[in-house]
Structure formats: C-alpha cells, structure tokens
PDB file of C-alpha atoms in Angstrom:
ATOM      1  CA  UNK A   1     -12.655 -11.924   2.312  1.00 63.00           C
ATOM      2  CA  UNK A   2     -11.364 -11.841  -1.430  1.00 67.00           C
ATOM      3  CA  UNK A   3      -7.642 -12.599  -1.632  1.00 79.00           C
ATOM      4  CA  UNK A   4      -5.381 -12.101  -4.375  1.00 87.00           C
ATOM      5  CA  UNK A   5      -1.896 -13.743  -4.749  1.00 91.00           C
ATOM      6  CA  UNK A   6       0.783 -12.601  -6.161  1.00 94.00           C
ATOM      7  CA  UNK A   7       3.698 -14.235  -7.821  1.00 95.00           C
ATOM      8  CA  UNK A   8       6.227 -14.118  -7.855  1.00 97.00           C
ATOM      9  CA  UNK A   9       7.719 -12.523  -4.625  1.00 95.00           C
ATOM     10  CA  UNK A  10      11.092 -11.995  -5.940  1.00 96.00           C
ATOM     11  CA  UNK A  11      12.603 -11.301  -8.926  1.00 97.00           C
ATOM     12  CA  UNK A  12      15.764 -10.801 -10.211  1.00 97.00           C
ATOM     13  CA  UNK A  13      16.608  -9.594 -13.305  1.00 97.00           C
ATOM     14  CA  UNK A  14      19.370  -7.316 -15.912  1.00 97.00           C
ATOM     15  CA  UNK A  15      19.072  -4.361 -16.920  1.00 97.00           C
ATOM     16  CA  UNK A  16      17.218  -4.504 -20.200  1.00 97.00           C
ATOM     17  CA  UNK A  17      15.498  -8.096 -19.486  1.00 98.00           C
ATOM     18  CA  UNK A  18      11.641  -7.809 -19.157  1.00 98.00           C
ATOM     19  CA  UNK A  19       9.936  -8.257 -15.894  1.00 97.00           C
ATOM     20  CA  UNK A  20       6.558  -9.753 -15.745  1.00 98.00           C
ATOM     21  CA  UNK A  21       4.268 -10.371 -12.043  1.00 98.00           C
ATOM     22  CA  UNK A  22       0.872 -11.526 -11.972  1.00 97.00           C
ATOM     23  CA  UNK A  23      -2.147 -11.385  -9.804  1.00 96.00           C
ATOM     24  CA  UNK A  24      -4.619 -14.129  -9.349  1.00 95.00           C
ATOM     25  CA  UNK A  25      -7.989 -14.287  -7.665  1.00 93.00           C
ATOM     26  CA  UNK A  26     -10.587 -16.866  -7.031  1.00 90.00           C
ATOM     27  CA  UNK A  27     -13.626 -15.065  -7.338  1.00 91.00           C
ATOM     28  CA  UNK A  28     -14.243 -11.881  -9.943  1.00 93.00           C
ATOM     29  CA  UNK A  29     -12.994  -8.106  -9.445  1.00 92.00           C
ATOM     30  CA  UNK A  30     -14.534  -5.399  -9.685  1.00 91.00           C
ATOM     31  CA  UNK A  31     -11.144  -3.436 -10.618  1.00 93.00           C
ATOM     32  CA  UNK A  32      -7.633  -4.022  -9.907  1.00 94.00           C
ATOM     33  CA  UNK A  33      -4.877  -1.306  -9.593  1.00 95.00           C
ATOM     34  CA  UNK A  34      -1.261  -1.387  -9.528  1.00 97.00           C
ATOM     35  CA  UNK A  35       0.920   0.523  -7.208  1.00 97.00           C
ATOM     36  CA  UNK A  36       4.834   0.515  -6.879  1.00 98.00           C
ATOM     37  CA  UNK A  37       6.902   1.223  -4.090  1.00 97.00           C
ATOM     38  CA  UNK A  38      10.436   2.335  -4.495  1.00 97.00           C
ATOM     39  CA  UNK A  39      13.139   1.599  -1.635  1.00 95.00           C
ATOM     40  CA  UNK A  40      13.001   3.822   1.642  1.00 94.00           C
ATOM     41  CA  UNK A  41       9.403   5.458  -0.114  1.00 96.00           C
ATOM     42  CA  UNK A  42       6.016   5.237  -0.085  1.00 97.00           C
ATOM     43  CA  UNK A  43       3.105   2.879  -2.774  1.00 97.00           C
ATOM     44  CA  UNK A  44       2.392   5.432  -5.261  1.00 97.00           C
ATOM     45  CA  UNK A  45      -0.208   4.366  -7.747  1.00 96.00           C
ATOM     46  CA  UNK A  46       0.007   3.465 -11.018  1.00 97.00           C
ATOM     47  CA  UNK A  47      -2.976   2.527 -12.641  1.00 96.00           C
ATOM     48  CA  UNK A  48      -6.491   1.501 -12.069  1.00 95.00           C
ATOM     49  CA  UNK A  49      -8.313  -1.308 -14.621  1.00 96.00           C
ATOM     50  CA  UNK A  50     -12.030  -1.607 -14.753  1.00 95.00           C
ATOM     51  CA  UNK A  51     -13.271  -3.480 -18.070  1.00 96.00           C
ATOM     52  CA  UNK A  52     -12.519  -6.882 -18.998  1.00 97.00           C
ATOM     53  CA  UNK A  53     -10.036  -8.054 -20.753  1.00 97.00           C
ATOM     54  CA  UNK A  54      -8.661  -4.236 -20.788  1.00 97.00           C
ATOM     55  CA  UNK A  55      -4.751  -3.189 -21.688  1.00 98.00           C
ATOM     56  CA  UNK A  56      -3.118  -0.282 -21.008  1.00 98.00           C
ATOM     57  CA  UNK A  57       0.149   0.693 -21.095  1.00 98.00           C
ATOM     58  CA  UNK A  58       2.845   3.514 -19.791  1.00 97.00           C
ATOM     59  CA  UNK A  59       5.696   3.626 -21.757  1.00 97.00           C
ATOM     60  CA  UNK A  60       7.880   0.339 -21.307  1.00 98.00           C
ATOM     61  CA  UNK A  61       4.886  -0.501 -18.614  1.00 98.00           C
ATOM     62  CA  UNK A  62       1.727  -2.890 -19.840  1.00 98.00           C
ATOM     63  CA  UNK A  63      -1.267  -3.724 -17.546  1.00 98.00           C
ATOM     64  CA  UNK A  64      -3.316  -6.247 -18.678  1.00 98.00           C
ATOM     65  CA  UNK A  65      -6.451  -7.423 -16.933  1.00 97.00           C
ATOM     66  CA  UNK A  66      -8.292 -10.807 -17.766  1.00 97.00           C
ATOM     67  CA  UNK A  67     -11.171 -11.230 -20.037  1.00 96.00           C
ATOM     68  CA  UNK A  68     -12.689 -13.363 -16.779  1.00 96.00           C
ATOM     69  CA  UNK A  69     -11.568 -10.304 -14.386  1.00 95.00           C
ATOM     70  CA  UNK A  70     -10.115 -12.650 -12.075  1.00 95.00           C
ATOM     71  CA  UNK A  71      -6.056 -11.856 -13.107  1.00 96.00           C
ATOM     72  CA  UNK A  72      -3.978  -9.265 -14.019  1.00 97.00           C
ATOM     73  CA  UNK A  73      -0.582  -8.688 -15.090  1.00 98.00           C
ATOM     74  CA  UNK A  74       2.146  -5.899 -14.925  1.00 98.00           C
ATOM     75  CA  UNK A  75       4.904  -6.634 -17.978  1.00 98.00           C
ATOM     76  CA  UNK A  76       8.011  -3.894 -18.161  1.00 98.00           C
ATOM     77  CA  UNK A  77       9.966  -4.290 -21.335  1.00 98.00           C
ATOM     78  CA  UNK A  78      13.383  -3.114 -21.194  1.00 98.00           C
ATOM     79  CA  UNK A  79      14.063  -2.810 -17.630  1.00 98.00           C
ATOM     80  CA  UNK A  80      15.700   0.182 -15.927  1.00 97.00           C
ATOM     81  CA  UNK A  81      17.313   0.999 -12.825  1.00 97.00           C
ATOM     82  CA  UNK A  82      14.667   3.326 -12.244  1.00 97.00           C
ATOM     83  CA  UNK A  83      11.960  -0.013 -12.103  1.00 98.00           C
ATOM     84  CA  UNK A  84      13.558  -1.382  -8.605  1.00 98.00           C
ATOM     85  CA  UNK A  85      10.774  -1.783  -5.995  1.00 97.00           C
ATOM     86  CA  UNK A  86       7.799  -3.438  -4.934  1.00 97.00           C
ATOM     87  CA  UNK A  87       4.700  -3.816  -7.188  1.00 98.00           C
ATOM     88  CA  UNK A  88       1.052  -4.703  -5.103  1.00 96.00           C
ATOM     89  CA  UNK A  89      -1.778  -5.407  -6.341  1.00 95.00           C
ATOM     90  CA  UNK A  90      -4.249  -4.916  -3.730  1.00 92.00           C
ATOM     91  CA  UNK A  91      -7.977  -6.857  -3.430  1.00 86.00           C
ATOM     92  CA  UNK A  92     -10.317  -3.979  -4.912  1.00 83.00           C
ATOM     93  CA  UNK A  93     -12.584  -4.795  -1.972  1.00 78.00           C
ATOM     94  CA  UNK A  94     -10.768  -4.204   1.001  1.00 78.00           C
ATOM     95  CA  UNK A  95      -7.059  -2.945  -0.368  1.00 82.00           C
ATOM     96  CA  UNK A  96      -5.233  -5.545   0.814  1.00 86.00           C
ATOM     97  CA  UNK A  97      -1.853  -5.408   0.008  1.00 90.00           C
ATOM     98  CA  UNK A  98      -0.143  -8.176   0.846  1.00 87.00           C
ATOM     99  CA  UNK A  99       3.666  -8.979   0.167  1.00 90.00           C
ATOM    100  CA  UNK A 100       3.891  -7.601  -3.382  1.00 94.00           C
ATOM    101  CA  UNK A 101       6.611  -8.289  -6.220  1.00 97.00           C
ATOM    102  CA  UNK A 102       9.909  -6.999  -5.412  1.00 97.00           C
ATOM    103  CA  UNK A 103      11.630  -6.403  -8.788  1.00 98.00           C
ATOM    104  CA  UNK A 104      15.842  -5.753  -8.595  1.00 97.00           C
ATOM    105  CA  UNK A 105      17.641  -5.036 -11.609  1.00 97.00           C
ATOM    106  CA  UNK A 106      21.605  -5.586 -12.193  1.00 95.00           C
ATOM    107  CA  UNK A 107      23.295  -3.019 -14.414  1.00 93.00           C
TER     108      UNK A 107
ATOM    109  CA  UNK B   1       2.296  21.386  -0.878  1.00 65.00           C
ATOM    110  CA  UNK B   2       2.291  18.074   0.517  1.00 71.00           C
ATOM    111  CA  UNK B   3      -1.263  16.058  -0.349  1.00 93.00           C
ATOM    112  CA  UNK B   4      -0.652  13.480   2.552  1.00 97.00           C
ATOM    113  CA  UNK B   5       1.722  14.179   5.639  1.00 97.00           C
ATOM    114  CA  UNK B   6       2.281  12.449   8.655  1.00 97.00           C
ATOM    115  CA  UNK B   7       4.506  12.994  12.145  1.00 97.00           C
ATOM    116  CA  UNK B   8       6.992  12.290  13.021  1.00 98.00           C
ATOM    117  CA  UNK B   9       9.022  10.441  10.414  1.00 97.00           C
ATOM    118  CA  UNK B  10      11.547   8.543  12.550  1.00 97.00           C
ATOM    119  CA  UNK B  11       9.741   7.084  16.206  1.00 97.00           C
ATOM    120  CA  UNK B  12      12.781   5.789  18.485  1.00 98.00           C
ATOM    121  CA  UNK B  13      10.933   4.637  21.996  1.00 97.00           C
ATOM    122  CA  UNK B  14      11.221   2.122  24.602  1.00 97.00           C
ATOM    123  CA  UNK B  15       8.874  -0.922  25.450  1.00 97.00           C
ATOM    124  CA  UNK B  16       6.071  -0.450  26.945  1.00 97.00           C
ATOM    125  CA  UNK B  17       5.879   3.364  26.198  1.00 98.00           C
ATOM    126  CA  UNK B  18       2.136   5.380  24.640  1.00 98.00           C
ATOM    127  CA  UNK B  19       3.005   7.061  21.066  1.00 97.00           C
ATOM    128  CA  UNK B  20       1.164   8.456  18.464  1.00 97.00           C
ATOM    129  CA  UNK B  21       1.115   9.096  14.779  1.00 98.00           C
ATOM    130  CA  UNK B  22      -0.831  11.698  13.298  1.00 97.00           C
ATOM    131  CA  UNK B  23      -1.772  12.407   9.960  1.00 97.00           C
ATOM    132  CA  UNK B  24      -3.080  14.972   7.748  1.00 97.00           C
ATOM    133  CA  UNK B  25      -4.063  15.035   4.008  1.00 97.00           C
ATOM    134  CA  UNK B  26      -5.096  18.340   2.315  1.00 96.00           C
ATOM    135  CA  UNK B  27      -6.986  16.911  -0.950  1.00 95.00           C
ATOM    136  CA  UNK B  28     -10.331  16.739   0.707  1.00 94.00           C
ATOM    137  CA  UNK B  29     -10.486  13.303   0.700  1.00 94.00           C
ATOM    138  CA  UNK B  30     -13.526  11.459   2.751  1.00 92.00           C
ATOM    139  CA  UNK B  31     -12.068   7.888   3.548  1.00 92.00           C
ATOM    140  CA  UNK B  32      -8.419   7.891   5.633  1.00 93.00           C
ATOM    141  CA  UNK B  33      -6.425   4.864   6.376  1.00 93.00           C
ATOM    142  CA  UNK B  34      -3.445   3.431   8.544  1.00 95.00           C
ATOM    143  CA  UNK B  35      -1.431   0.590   6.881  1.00 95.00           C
ATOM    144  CA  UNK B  36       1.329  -1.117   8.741  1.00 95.00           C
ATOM    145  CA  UNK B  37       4.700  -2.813   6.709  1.00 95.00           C
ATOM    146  CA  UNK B  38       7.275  -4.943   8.540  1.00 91.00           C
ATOM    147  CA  UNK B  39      10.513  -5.781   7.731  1.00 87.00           C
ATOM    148  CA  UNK B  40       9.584  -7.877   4.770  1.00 84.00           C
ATOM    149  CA  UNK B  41       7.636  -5.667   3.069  1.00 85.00           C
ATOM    150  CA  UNK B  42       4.264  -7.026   4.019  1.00 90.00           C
ATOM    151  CA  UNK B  43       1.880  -4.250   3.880  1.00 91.00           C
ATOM    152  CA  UNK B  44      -1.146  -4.705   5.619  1.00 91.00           C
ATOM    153  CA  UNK B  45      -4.202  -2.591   6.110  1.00 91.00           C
ATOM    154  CA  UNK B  46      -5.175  -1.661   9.892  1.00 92.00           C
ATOM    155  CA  UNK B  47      -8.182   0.837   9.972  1.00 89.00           C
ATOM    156  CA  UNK B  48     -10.102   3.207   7.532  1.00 89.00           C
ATOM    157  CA  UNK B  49     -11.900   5.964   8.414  1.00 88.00           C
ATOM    158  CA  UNK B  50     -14.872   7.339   6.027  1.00 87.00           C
ATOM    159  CA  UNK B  51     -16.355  10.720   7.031  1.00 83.00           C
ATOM    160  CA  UNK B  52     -14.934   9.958  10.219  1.00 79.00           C
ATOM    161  CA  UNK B  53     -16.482   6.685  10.726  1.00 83.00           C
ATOM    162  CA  UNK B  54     -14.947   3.489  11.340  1.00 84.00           C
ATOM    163  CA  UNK B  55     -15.486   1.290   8.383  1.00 79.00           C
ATOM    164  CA  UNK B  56     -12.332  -0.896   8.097  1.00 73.00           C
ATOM    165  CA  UNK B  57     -10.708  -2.772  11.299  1.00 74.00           C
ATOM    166  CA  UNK B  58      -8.661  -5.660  10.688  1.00 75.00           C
ATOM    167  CA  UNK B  59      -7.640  -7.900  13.198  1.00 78.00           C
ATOM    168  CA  UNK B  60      -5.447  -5.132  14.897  1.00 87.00           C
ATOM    169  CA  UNK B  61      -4.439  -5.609  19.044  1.00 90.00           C
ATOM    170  CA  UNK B  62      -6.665  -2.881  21.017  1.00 90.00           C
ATOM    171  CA  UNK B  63      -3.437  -1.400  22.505  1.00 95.00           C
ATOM    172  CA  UNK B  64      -4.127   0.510  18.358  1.00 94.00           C
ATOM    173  CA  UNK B  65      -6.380   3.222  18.447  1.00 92.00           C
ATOM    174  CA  UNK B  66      -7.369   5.341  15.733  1.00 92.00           C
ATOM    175  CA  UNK B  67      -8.865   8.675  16.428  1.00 92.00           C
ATOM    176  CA  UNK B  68     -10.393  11.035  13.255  1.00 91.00           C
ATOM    177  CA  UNK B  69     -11.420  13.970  14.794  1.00 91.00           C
ATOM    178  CA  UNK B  70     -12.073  15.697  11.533  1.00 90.00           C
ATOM    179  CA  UNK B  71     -12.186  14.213   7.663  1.00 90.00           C
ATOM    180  CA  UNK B  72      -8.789  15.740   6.920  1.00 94.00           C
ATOM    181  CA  UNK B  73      -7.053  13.789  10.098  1.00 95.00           C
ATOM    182  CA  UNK B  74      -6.490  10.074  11.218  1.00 95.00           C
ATOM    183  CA  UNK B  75      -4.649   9.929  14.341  1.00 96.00           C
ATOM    184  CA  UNK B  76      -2.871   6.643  15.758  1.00 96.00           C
ATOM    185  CA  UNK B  77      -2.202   5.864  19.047  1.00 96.00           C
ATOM    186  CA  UNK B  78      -0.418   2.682  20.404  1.00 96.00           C
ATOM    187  CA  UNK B  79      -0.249   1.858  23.934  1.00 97.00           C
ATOM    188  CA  UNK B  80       1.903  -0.039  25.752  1.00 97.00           C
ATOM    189  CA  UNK B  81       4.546  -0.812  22.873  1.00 97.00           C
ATOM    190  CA  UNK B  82       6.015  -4.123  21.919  1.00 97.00           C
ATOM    191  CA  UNK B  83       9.161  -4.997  20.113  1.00 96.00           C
ATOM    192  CA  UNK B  84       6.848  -6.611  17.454  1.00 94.00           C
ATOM    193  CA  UNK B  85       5.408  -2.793  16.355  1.00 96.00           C
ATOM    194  CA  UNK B  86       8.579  -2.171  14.889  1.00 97.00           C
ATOM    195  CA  UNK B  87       7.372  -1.190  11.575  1.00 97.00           C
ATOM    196  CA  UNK B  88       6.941   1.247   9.119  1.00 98.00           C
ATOM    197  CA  UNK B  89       3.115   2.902   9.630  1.00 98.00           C
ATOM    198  CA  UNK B  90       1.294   4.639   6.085  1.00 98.00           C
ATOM    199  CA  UNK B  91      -1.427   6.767   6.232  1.00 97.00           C
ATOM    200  CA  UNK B  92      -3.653   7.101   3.251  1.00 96.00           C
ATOM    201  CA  UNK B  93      -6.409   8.871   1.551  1.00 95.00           C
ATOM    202  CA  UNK B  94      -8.515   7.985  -0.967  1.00 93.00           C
ATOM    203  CA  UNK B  95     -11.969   9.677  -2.381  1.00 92.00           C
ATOM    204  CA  UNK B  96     -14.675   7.454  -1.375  1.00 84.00           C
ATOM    205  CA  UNK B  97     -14.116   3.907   0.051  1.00 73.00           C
ATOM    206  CA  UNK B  98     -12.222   0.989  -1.286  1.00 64.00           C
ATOM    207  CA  UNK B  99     -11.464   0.727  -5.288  1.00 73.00           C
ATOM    208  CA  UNK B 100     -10.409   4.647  -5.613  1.00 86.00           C
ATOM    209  CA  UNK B 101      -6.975   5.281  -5.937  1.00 91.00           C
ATOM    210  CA  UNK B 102      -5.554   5.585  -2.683  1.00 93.00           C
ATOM    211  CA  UNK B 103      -2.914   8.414  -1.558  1.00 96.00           C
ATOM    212  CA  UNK B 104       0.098   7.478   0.762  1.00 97.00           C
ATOM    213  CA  UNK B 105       2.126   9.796   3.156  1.00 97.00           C
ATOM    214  CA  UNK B 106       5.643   9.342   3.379  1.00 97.00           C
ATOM    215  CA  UNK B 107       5.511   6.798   6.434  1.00 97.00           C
ATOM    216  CA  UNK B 108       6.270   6.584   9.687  1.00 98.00           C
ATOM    217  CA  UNK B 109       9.344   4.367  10.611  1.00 97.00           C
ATOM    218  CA  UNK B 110       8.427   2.733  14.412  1.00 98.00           C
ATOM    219  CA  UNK B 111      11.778   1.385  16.490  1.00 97.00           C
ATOM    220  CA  UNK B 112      10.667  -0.165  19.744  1.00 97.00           C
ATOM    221  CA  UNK B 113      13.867  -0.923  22.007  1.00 96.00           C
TER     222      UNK B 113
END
C-alpha cells in the first residue's frame, strides 16, 4: 500500500526556535492532511491539502504541499508551549498514521 | 455535546479476560474506525466501517472483533487478552471513506495485567 515517512521522529527545540517535519512518499497523493496530537489527548485535525504545490497557513503554522504531490511540510515559526505533541501525516489512501513527529519545546 | 465518545476511558483487566469498547459519534458520519497507539506513539489503523460494512482490516489478530450495528456505532471486542493489547484504542469518524477529515474520540486507555 502507499507509505509515507516521516522525519524526523523527534525533535527538540526552544521556545521561539522554528520547528519544521516533513512527509515523503514514493508514489503521488491525492491529498495529504495534518493532524496533531497533544499529550494524554486525542489527533485532532489540522488541515487538509489538495492542489499542487498549494500553501496554507494558520497563524505561526505553514503547510506546504509539493508541486509533484509526493511531500509535504508542516513549518511553525516562533514556537510555543502550546505546539508540544505529535504531528501525523497519514497516507490519504488508507490513513495510516504511523509514528508521527513529536515536537517538545524548552521554555 | 460530544461529536465522538467512547467507553470506558480507563480498561484495568487481567490476561486472558473478553472486553469491549464501544463507541458512538453523533455527526452522522457514514465511515467509523478503530485505531490502536502503543507506548511509543505508533498509531495504527485496525478496522473501518462504512455504512456498516467492513471496508478496512489490517492485519489485526481475530481475538479483535468489530461489531457496527448501526452507522452511528463501532463496537470492539477483544477476546482472550494479552499483555501486548496494552494500548490506547481511538475511535473515529469521518464523512465518506479515506481522505475526509477524520474525527477522534477521546481514547480508550487498555492495561492488561
């Protein structure tokens, strides 16, 4: 089935550094979303892209997704407390999850 | 009002013990789903329901069984439990199948002694 990887797993970062992870595919997708999932809670999504080469952004938040529609990226300027947790990118296809990015900012 | 719930939230039992999970979203949703997420985060799609079918069913053991007796409910029930289904269980919804933006419940954290 399509796979997606993620990198990186981990990252570590203070407060008011930016925070980039990336999603990779082999083969074309259809969409990609972006979900996050805060400690103890539940993935909540966060955005869906469709077109290539689209950007969109939510506040400090910018989604990218490839002109080829085989990548995307989630970039957080200026991170926040608030941004701890685990970003997935799941295969459009089948919502695979996977491991995701988990993201842990220092004050 | 809560768009996805499930029961219980906390699941303390001993090896070898039946349990299930149920779940219940109120947004009229046609495709369901049960997601499972060990220790490390690793969240992994089990089953999907649409309109009640069976459409999604990874490599799961058959001790798993989902049961949807309506749209608005996806039911899981694990026999004979193992200290390796220790986990953290999500139930979804989403309209329509894959690529829709999918709706999580609060999950279900597992303990197997």
């Amino acid at each position: 089935g399509q796979q997606v990887m993620q990198i990186p797993q981990y990252q570590h970062v203070q407060e008011g550094e930016d925070f980039t992870t990336y999603c990779n595919s082999s083969t074309t997708l259809s969409n990609i979303q972006w979900y996050k999932q805060r400690p103890g809670g539940h993935p909540v999504f966060l955005i869906q892209l469709v077109k290539s080469g689209e950007v969109k952004k939510q506040k400090r938040l910018t989604f990218q997704f490839g002109e080829a529609k085989k990548n995307s990226s989630l970039h957080i300027t200026a991170t926040q407390t608030t941004d701890v947790g685990t970003y997935f990118c799941p295969t459009p296809n089948d919502m695979r999850f996977g491991a995701g990015t988990r993201l842990t900012v220092k004050p | 009002d809560t768009a996805v719930s499930q029961t219980p939230k906390y699941l303390v039992t001993q090896m070898g013990n039946d349990k299930s999970i149920k779940c219940e979203q109120n947004l009229g949703h046609d495709t369901m789903y049960w997601y499972k997420q060990d220790s490390k985060k690793f969240l992994k799609i089990m089953f999907s329901y649409n309109n009640k079918e069976l459409i999604i069913n990874e490599t799961v053991p058959n001790r798993f069984s989902p049961k949807s007796p309506d749209k608005a409910h996806l039911n899981l029930h694990i026999n004979s439990l193992e200290l390796g289904d220790s986990a953290v269980y999500f139930c979804a919804s989403s309209q329509g199948t894959a690529g829709n933006e999918q709706f999580f419940g609060p999950g279900t954290r597992l303990t197997v002694l």
